[in-house]
PDB file of C-alpha atoms in Angstrom:
ATOM      1  CA  MET A  40     -13.005 -11.754 -26.136  1.00 34.00           C
ATOM      2  CA  THR A  41     -11.119 -10.582 -23.014  1.00 49.00           C
ATOM      3  CA  ASP A  42     -10.471 -13.304 -20.437  1.00 56.00           C
ATOM      4  CA  ARG A  43     -12.520 -12.271 -17.373  1.00 59.00           C
ATOM      5  CA  THR A  44     -11.324 -15.268 -15.316  1.00 67.00           C
ATOM      6  CA  HIS A  45      -7.804 -13.883 -14.802  1.00 81.00           C
ATOM      7  CA  ARG A  46      -7.616 -10.410 -13.270  1.00 88.00           C
ATOM      8  CA  ARG A  47      -4.753  -8.616 -11.573  1.00 91.00           C
ATOM      9  CA  VAL A  48      -4.324  -6.013  -8.852  1.00 94.00           C
ATOM     10  CA  LEU A  49      -1.134  -3.945  -8.959  1.00 95.00           C
ATOM     11  CA  LEU A  50      -0.242  -2.248  -5.673  1.00 96.00           C
ATOM     12  CA  ILE A  51       2.223   0.640  -5.821  1.00 97.00           C
ATOM     13  CA  ARG A  52       3.684   2.176  -2.681  1.00 97.00           C
ATOM     14  CA  HIS A  53       4.506   5.873  -2.955  1.00 98.00           C
ATOM     15  CA  GLY A  54       8.131   6.951  -3.281  1.00 97.00           C
ATOM     16  CA  GLN A  55      10.446   7.891  -0.454  1.00 97.00           C
ATOM     17  CA  THR A  56       9.631  10.835   1.836  1.00 98.00           C
ATOM     18  CA  GLU A  57      11.723  12.416   4.590  1.00 97.00           C
ATOM     19  CA  TRP A  58       9.613  10.576   7.127  1.00 97.00           C
ATOM     20  CA  SER A  59       9.811   7.171   5.451  1.00 96.00           C
ATOM     21  CA  LEU A  60      13.585   7.687   5.171  1.00 96.00           C
ATOM     22  CA  THR A  61      13.799   8.139   8.948  1.00 95.00           C
ATOM     23  CA  ASP A  62      11.189   5.458   9.769  1.00 94.00           C
ATOM     24  CA  ARG A  63       8.641   7.925  11.147  1.00 97.00           C
ATOM     25  CA  HIS A  64       5.046   6.701  10.980  1.00 97.00           C
ATOM     26  CA  THR A  65       3.313   8.784   8.326  1.00 97.00           C
ATOM     27  CA  GLY A  66      -0.453   8.413   8.194  1.00 96.00           C
ATOM     28  CA  ARG A  67      -2.626  11.494   7.830  1.00 95.00           C
ATOM     29  CA  THR A  68       0.327  13.913   7.554  1.00 96.00           C
ATOM     30  CA  ASP A  69       0.624  15.254   4.011  1.00 96.00           C
ATOM     31  CA  ILE A  70       4.267  15.239   2.998  1.00 96.00           C
ATOM     32  CA  ASP A  71       6.118  15.496  -0.307  1.00 97.00           C
ATOM     33  CA  LEU A  72       8.505  13.032  -1.906  1.00 98.00           C
ATOM     34  CA  THR A  73      12.237  13.444  -1.536  1.00 98.00           C
ATOM     35  CA  ALA A  74      14.401  13.846  -4.645  1.00 98.00           C
ATOM     36  CA  LYS A  75      15.071  10.098  -4.489  1.00 97.00           C
ATOM     37  CA  GLY A  76      11.360   9.485  -4.054  1.00 98.00           C
ATOM     38  CA  GLU A  77      10.659  11.488  -7.206  1.00 98.00           C
ATOM     39  CA  HIS A  78      13.366   9.607  -9.101  1.00 97.00           C
ATOM     40  CA  ASP A  79      12.149   6.192  -8.002  1.00 97.00           C
ATOM     41  CA  ALA A  80       8.524   7.063  -8.768  1.00 97.00           C
ATOM     42  CA  ALA A  81       9.542   8.239 -12.236  1.00 97.00           C
ATOM     43  CA  THR A  82      11.144   4.845 -12.927  1.00 94.00           C
ATOM     44  CA  LEU A  83       7.613   3.416 -12.667  1.00 94.00           C
ATOM     45  CA  ASP A  84       6.583   5.329 -15.792  1.00 92.00           C
ATOM     46  CA  GLY A  85       5.517   2.715 -18.315  1.00 86.00           C
ATOM     47  CA  VAL A  86       5.012   0.059 -15.643  1.00 85.00           C
ATOM     48  CA  LEU A  87       1.719  -0.949 -17.225  1.00 82.00           C
ATOM     49  CA  ASP A  88       3.427  -1.534 -20.587  1.00 80.00           C
ATOM     50  CA  ARG A  89       6.011  -3.744 -18.911  1.00 69.00           C
ATOM     51  CA  LEU A  90       3.252  -5.789 -17.309  1.00 68.00           C
ATOM     52  CA  GLY A  91       1.715  -6.687 -20.636  1.00 69.00           C
ATOM     53  CA  PRO A  92      -1.907  -6.112 -21.679  1.00 69.00           C
ATOM     54  CA  ILE A  93      -3.729  -4.400 -18.837  1.00 70.00           C
ATOM     55  CA  ASP A  94      -6.889  -2.286 -18.832  1.00 75.00           C
ATOM     56  CA  PRO A  95      -6.631  -0.685 -15.415  1.00 90.00           C
ATOM     57  CA  TYR A  96      -8.986   1.096 -13.091  1.00 94.00           C
ATOM     58  CA  VAL A  97      -6.647   3.335 -11.091  1.00 96.00           C
ATOM     59  CA  ILE A  98      -7.360   4.120  -7.425  1.00 98.00           C
ATOM     60  CA  VAL A  99      -5.128   6.615  -5.579  1.00 98.00           C
ATOM     61  CA  SER A 100      -4.851   7.746  -1.974  1.00 98.00           C
ATOM     62  CA  PRO A 101      -5.627  11.459  -1.423  1.00 98.00           C
ATOM     63  CA  ARG A 102      -2.184  12.103   0.148  1.00 98.00           C
ATOM     64  CA  ARG A 103       0.222  14.206  -1.913  1.00 98.00           C
ATOM     65  CA  ARG A 104       2.959  11.582  -1.804  1.00 98.00           C
ATOM     66  CA  ALA A 105       0.678   9.005  -3.422  1.00 98.00           C
ATOM     67  CA  GLN A 106      -0.788  11.381  -5.987  1.00 98.00           C
ATOM     68  CA  ARG A 107       2.673  12.606  -6.986  1.00 98.00           C
ATOM     69  CA  THR A 108       3.861   9.017  -7.362  1.00 98.00           C
ATOM     70  CA  ALA A 109       0.900   8.249  -9.609  1.00 97.00           C
ATOM     71  CA  ASP A 110       1.618  11.324 -11.726  1.00 97.00           C
ATOM     72  CA  LEU A 111       5.296  10.445 -12.134  1.00 97.00           C
ATOM     73  CA  ALA A 112       4.337   6.853 -12.988  1.00 96.00           C
ATOM     74  CA  GLY A 113       2.136   8.163 -15.795  1.00 94.00           C
ATOM     75  CA  LEU A 114      -1.077   6.995 -14.165  1.00 95.00           C
ATOM     76  CA  ARG A 115      -4.374   8.867 -14.333  1.00 94.00           C
ATOM     77  CA  ALA A 116      -6.551   8.368 -11.280  1.00 96.00           C
ATOM     78  CA  ASP A 117     -10.065   7.103 -11.915  1.00 96.00           C
ATOM     79  CA  GLU A 118     -10.815   7.411  -8.207  1.00 97.00           C
ATOM     80  CA  ILE A 119      -9.180   9.219  -5.291  1.00 98.00           C
ATOM     81  CA  THR A 120     -10.429   7.900  -1.964  1.00 98.00           C
ATOM     82  CA  GLU A 121      -9.643   7.821   1.743  1.00 98.00           C
ATOM     83  CA  GLY A 122     -10.500   4.135   1.523  1.00 98.00           C
ATOM     84  CA  VAL A 123      -6.919   3.427   0.412  1.00 98.00           C
ATOM     85  CA  ALA A 124      -5.218   5.986   2.677  1.00 98.00           C
ATOM     86  CA  GLU A 125      -2.527   4.925   5.114  1.00 98.00           C
ATOM     87  CA  TRP A 126      -3.241   3.513   8.570  1.00 98.00           C
ATOM     88  CA  ASP A 127      -4.183   6.342  10.957  1.00 98.00           C
ATOM     89  CA  TYR A 128      -1.426   6.229  13.573  1.00 98.00           C
ATOM     90  CA  GLY A 129      -3.204   8.527  16.024  1.00 97.00           C
ATOM     91  CA  ASP A 130      -0.928   9.495  18.921  1.00 97.00           C
ATOM     92  CA  PHE A 131       1.998   7.748  17.250  1.00 97.00           C
ATOM     93  CA  GLU A 132       1.915   9.888  14.106  1.00 97.00           C
ATOM     94  CA  GLY A 133       5.421  11.085  13.291  1.00 97.00           C
ATOM     95  CA  LEU A 134       7.115   8.764  15.790  1.00 97.00           C
ATOM     96  CA  THR A 135       9.523   5.953  14.997  1.00 96.00           C
ATOM     97  CA  ARG A 136       9.037   2.470  16.380  1.00 95.00           C
ATOM     98  CA  VAL A 137      12.186   2.968  18.483  1.00 97.00           C
ATOM     99  CA  GLN A 138      10.623   6.062  20.071  1.00 97.00           C
ATOM    100  CA  ILE A 139       7.327   4.278  20.673  1.00 97.00           C
ATOM    101  CA  HIS A 140       9.072   1.336  22.333  1.00 97.00           C
ATOM    102  CA  ALA A 141      11.189   3.622  24.506  1.00 97.00           C
ATOM    103  CA  ASP A 142       8.508   6.111  25.544  1.00 95.00           C
ATOM    104  CA  HIS A 143       5.177   4.254  25.361  1.00 96.00           C
ATOM    105  CA  ASP A 144       5.124   0.466  25.003  1.00 95.00           C
ATOM    106  CA  PRO A 145       8.175  -1.789  24.534  1.00 96.00           C
ATOM    107  CA  ASP A 146       5.985  -4.512  23.022  1.00 95.00           C
ATOM    108  CA  TRP A 147       4.058  -2.313  20.594  1.00 97.00           C
ATOM    109  CA  ALA A 148       3.524  -3.310  16.966  1.00 96.00           C
ATOM    110  CA  ILE A 149       0.950  -1.721  14.667  1.00 97.00           C
ATOM    111  CA  TRP A 150      -0.143  -5.173  13.475  1.00 97.00           C
ATOM    112  CA  THR A 151      -1.235  -6.365  16.904  1.00 96.00           C
ATOM    113  CA  SER A 152      -1.833  -3.183  18.926  1.00 96.00           C
ATOM    114  CA  GLY A 153      -3.183  -0.660  16.452  1.00 97.00           C
ATOM    115  CA  ALA A 154      -2.775   3.035  17.211  1.00 97.00           C
ATOM    116  CA  PRO A 155      -4.108   4.942  20.257  1.00 96.00           C
ATOM    117  CA  HIS A 156      -6.612   7.578  19.097  1.00 97.00           C
ATOM    118  CA  GLY A 157      -6.046   6.281  15.567  1.00 97.00           C
ATOM    119  CA  GLU A 158      -7.188   3.076  13.869  1.00 98.00           C
ATOM    120  CA  SER A 159      -7.316  -0.139  15.843  1.00 98.00           C
ATOM    121  CA  VAL A 160      -6.464  -3.452  14.198  1.00 98.00           C
ATOM    122  CA  ASP A 161     -10.200  -4.199  13.915  1.00 98.00           C
ATOM    123  CA  ALA A 162     -10.961  -0.787  12.407  1.00 98.00           C
ATOM    124  CA  MET A 163      -8.154  -1.119   9.873  1.00 98.00           C
ATOM    125  CA  THR A 164      -9.295  -4.635   8.995  1.00 98.00           C
ATOM    126  CA  ARG A 165     -12.831  -3.379   8.344  1.00 98.00           C
ATOM    127  CA  ARG A 166     -11.595  -0.520   6.150  1.00 98.00           C
ATOM    128  CA  VAL A 167      -9.269  -2.737   4.155  1.00 98.00           C
ATOM    129  CA  ASP A 168     -12.020  -5.326   3.733  1.00 98.00           C
ATOM    130  CA  MET A 169     -14.191  -2.572   2.245  1.00 98.00           C
ATOM    131  CA  ALA A 170     -11.351  -1.714  -0.144  1.00 98.00           C
ATOM    132  CA  VAL A 171     -10.979  -5.377  -1.120  1.00 98.00           C
ATOM    133  CA  ALA A 172     -14.724  -5.582  -1.815  1.00 97.00           C
ATOM    134  CA  MET A 173     -14.575  -2.384  -3.882  1.00 97.00           C
ATOM    135  CA  VAL A 174     -11.669  -3.741  -5.917  1.00 97.00           C
ATOM    136  CA  ALA A 175     -13.424  -7.094  -6.398  1.00 94.00           C
ATOM    137  CA  GLY A 176     -16.326  -5.213  -7.955  1.00 94.00           C
ATOM    138  CA  HIS A 177     -14.010  -3.568 -10.480  1.00 94.00           C
ATOM    139  CA  LEU A 178     -12.244  -6.827 -11.331  1.00 91.00           C
ATOM    140  CA  ALA A 179     -15.283  -7.980 -13.285  1.00 87.00           C
ATOM    141  CA  ASP A 180     -14.325  -5.472 -15.980  1.00 88.00           C
ATOM    142  CA  HIS A 181     -10.786  -4.250 -15.314  1.00 89.00           C
ATOM    143  CA  ASP A 182      -7.448  -4.951 -13.779  1.00 92.00           C
ATOM    144  CA  VAL A 183      -6.937  -2.563 -10.847  1.00 94.00           C
ATOM    145  CA  VAL A 184      -3.995  -0.377  -9.852  1.00 96.00           C
ATOM    146  CA  ILE A 185      -3.814   1.075  -6.323  1.00 97.00           C
ATOM    147  CA  VAL A 186      -1.266   3.789  -5.523  1.00 98.00           C
ATOM    148  CA  SER A 187      -1.102   3.933  -1.768  1.00 98.00           C
ATOM    149  CA  HIS A 188       1.108   3.408   1.267  1.00 98.00           C
ATOM    150  CA  GLY A 189       3.204   0.795   3.015  1.00 97.00           C
ATOM    151  CA  HIS A 190       1.004  -0.450   5.841  1.00 98.00           C
ATOM    152  CA  PHE A 191      -2.179  -0.111   3.798  1.00 98.00           C
ATOM    153  CA  SER A 192      -0.733  -2.091   0.891  1.00 98.00           C
ATOM    154  CA  ARG A 193       0.617  -4.821   3.147  1.00 97.00           C
ATOM    155  CA  SER A 194      -2.764  -4.996   4.881  1.00 98.00           C
ATOM    156  CA  PHE A 195      -4.537  -5.173   1.523  1.00 98.00           C
ATOM    157  CA  ILE A 196      -2.366  -8.089   0.418  1.00 97.00           C
ATOM    158  CA  CYS A 197      -3.329  -9.995   3.553  1.00 97.00           C
ATOM    159  CA  ARG A 198      -7.050  -9.388   3.358  1.00 98.00           C
ATOM    160  CA  PHE A 199      -7.205  -9.984  -0.419  1.00 97.00           C
ATOM    161  CA  LEU A 200      -5.668 -13.394   0.228  1.00 96.00           C
ATOM    162  CA  GLY A 201      -7.908 -14.077   3.228  1.00 96.00           C
ATOM    163  CA  TRP A 202      -5.121 -13.833   5.794  1.00 96.00           C
ATOM    164  CA  PRO A 203      -5.331 -12.042   9.160  1.00 97.00           C
ATOM    165  CA  ILE A 204      -4.124  -8.478   8.847  1.00 96.00           C
ATOM    166  CA  ALA A 205      -1.314  -9.228  11.309  1.00 96.00           C
ATOM    167  CA  PHE A 206       0.390 -11.322   8.605  1.00 97.00           C
ATOM    168  CA  GLY A 207       1.338  -7.977   7.044  1.00 96.00           C
ATOM    169  CA  ALA A 208       4.322  -7.967   9.397  1.00 96.00           C
ATOM    170  CA  ASN A 209       5.789 -10.645   7.122  1.00 94.00           C
ATOM    171  CA  VAL A 210       5.387  -8.717   3.864  1.00 93.00           C
ATOM    172  CA  ASP A 211       8.054  -6.240   2.720  1.00 91.00           C
ATOM    173  CA  LEU A 212       7.036  -3.454   0.340  1.00 93.00           C
ATOM    174  CA  ARG A 213       9.606  -0.701  -0.025  1.00 93.00           C
ATOM    175  CA  PRO A 214       8.939   2.909  -1.140  1.00 96.00           C
ATOM    176  CA  ALA A 215       8.157   2.921  -4.879  1.00 96.00           C
ATOM    177  CA  GLY A 216       7.911  -0.863  -4.733  1.00 95.00           C
ATOM    178  CA  THR A 217       5.111  -2.845  -6.335  1.00 94.00           C
ATOM    179  CA  ALA A 218       3.164  -5.983  -5.547  1.00 94.00           C
ATOM    180  CA  MET A 219       1.093  -7.960  -8.027  1.00 93.00           C
ATOM    181  CA  LEU A 220      -1.935  -9.942  -6.922  1.00 95.00           C
ATOM    182  CA  ALA A 221      -4.008 -12.145  -9.173  1.00 92.00           C
ATOM    183  CA  ASP A 222      -7.522 -13.520  -9.116  1.00 90.00           C
ATOM    184  CA  VAL A 223      -7.695 -16.566 -11.369  1.00 87.00           C
ATOM    185  CA  ALA A 224     -11.258 -17.817 -11.495  1.00 83.00           C
ATOM    186  CA  GLY A 225     -11.667 -16.991  -7.817  1.00 82.00           C
ATOM    187  CA  ASP A 226      -8.286 -18.379  -6.757  1.00 90.00           C
ATOM    188  CA  ARG A 227      -6.361 -15.449  -5.267  1.00 92.00           C
ATOM    189  CA  ARG A 228      -2.584 -15.339  -5.063  1.00 92.00           C
ATOM    190  CA  ILE A 229       0.374 -12.986  -4.806  1.00 91.00           C
ATOM    191  CA  THR A 230       2.574 -13.300  -7.867  1.00 84.00           C
ATOM    192  CA  HIS A 231       5.519 -11.033  -7.047  1.00 81.00           C
ATOM    193  CA  LEU A 232       6.954  -8.150  -5.060  1.00 74.00           C
ATOM    194  CA  VAL A 233       9.359  -5.767  -6.788  1.00 74.00           C
ATOM    195  CA  GLY A 234      11.534  -3.045  -5.277  1.00 66.00           C
ATOM    196  CA  PRO A 235      12.041   0.466  -6.649  1.00 65.00           C
ATOM    197  CA  GLU A 236      14.991  -0.632  -8.794  1.00 55.00           C
ATOM    198  CA  GLY A 237      13.143  -3.612 -10.213  1.00 52.00           C
ATOM    199  CA  ALA A 238      14.745  -6.248  -7.961  1.00 44.00           C
ATOM    200  CA  SER A 239      12.538  -9.017  -6.663  1.00 44.00           C
ATOM    201  CA  LEU A 240      12.092  -8.908  -2.889  1.00 38.00           C
ATOM    202  CA  SER A 241      11.615 -11.441  -0.156  1.00 37.00           C
ATOM    203  CA  THR A 242       8.171 -11.621   1.439  1.00 37.00           C
ATOM    204  CA  THR A 243       9.616 -11.482   4.956  1.00 33.00           C
ATOM    205  CA  ALA A 244      10.368  -8.381   7.007  1.00 32.00           C
ATOM    206  CA  LEU A 245      10.765  -7.308  10.611  1.00 25.00           C
TER     207      LEU A 245
END
């Protein structure tokens, strides 16, 4: 009999894009992977085999960069949903944090200020909480894989663990990186973060 008391959630951030390479906030904009992004995503092929026995339900963001990453990783989407799309950056779409600080608000951070004409911190928290509840429903029968984006994945980690979404500022998930969460009889934890080359990462970031 399969052990239903120990379930895992594997978060995969999409591979590098031109905008992630230059630190531009990429929410609703549909953009392709770079050549490096394609390479790094392809190194994820077989990731489920390396994780050991896993019977996943695969959820993928509708954005091309996430869907392409899933394809290159050899994952078939069971569900494609806006519920796991990236934070909507509103007026700050396509801008770097340096530009935002220089031209709009020197104290701005997505984690505490949200995005004007995009998603506020409260709105993002509500959406991520809905995603956490959706995933919890699937965990009764499956492990879950989510192929998504940087700020969404960091937000998901926080809310899955019951932390304020702002704690995402202290989680580092690089393009084509992965994060493993576990639910062990209701006790939720993060087990590891891994970069695109397989190196373990710190859980602190600017």
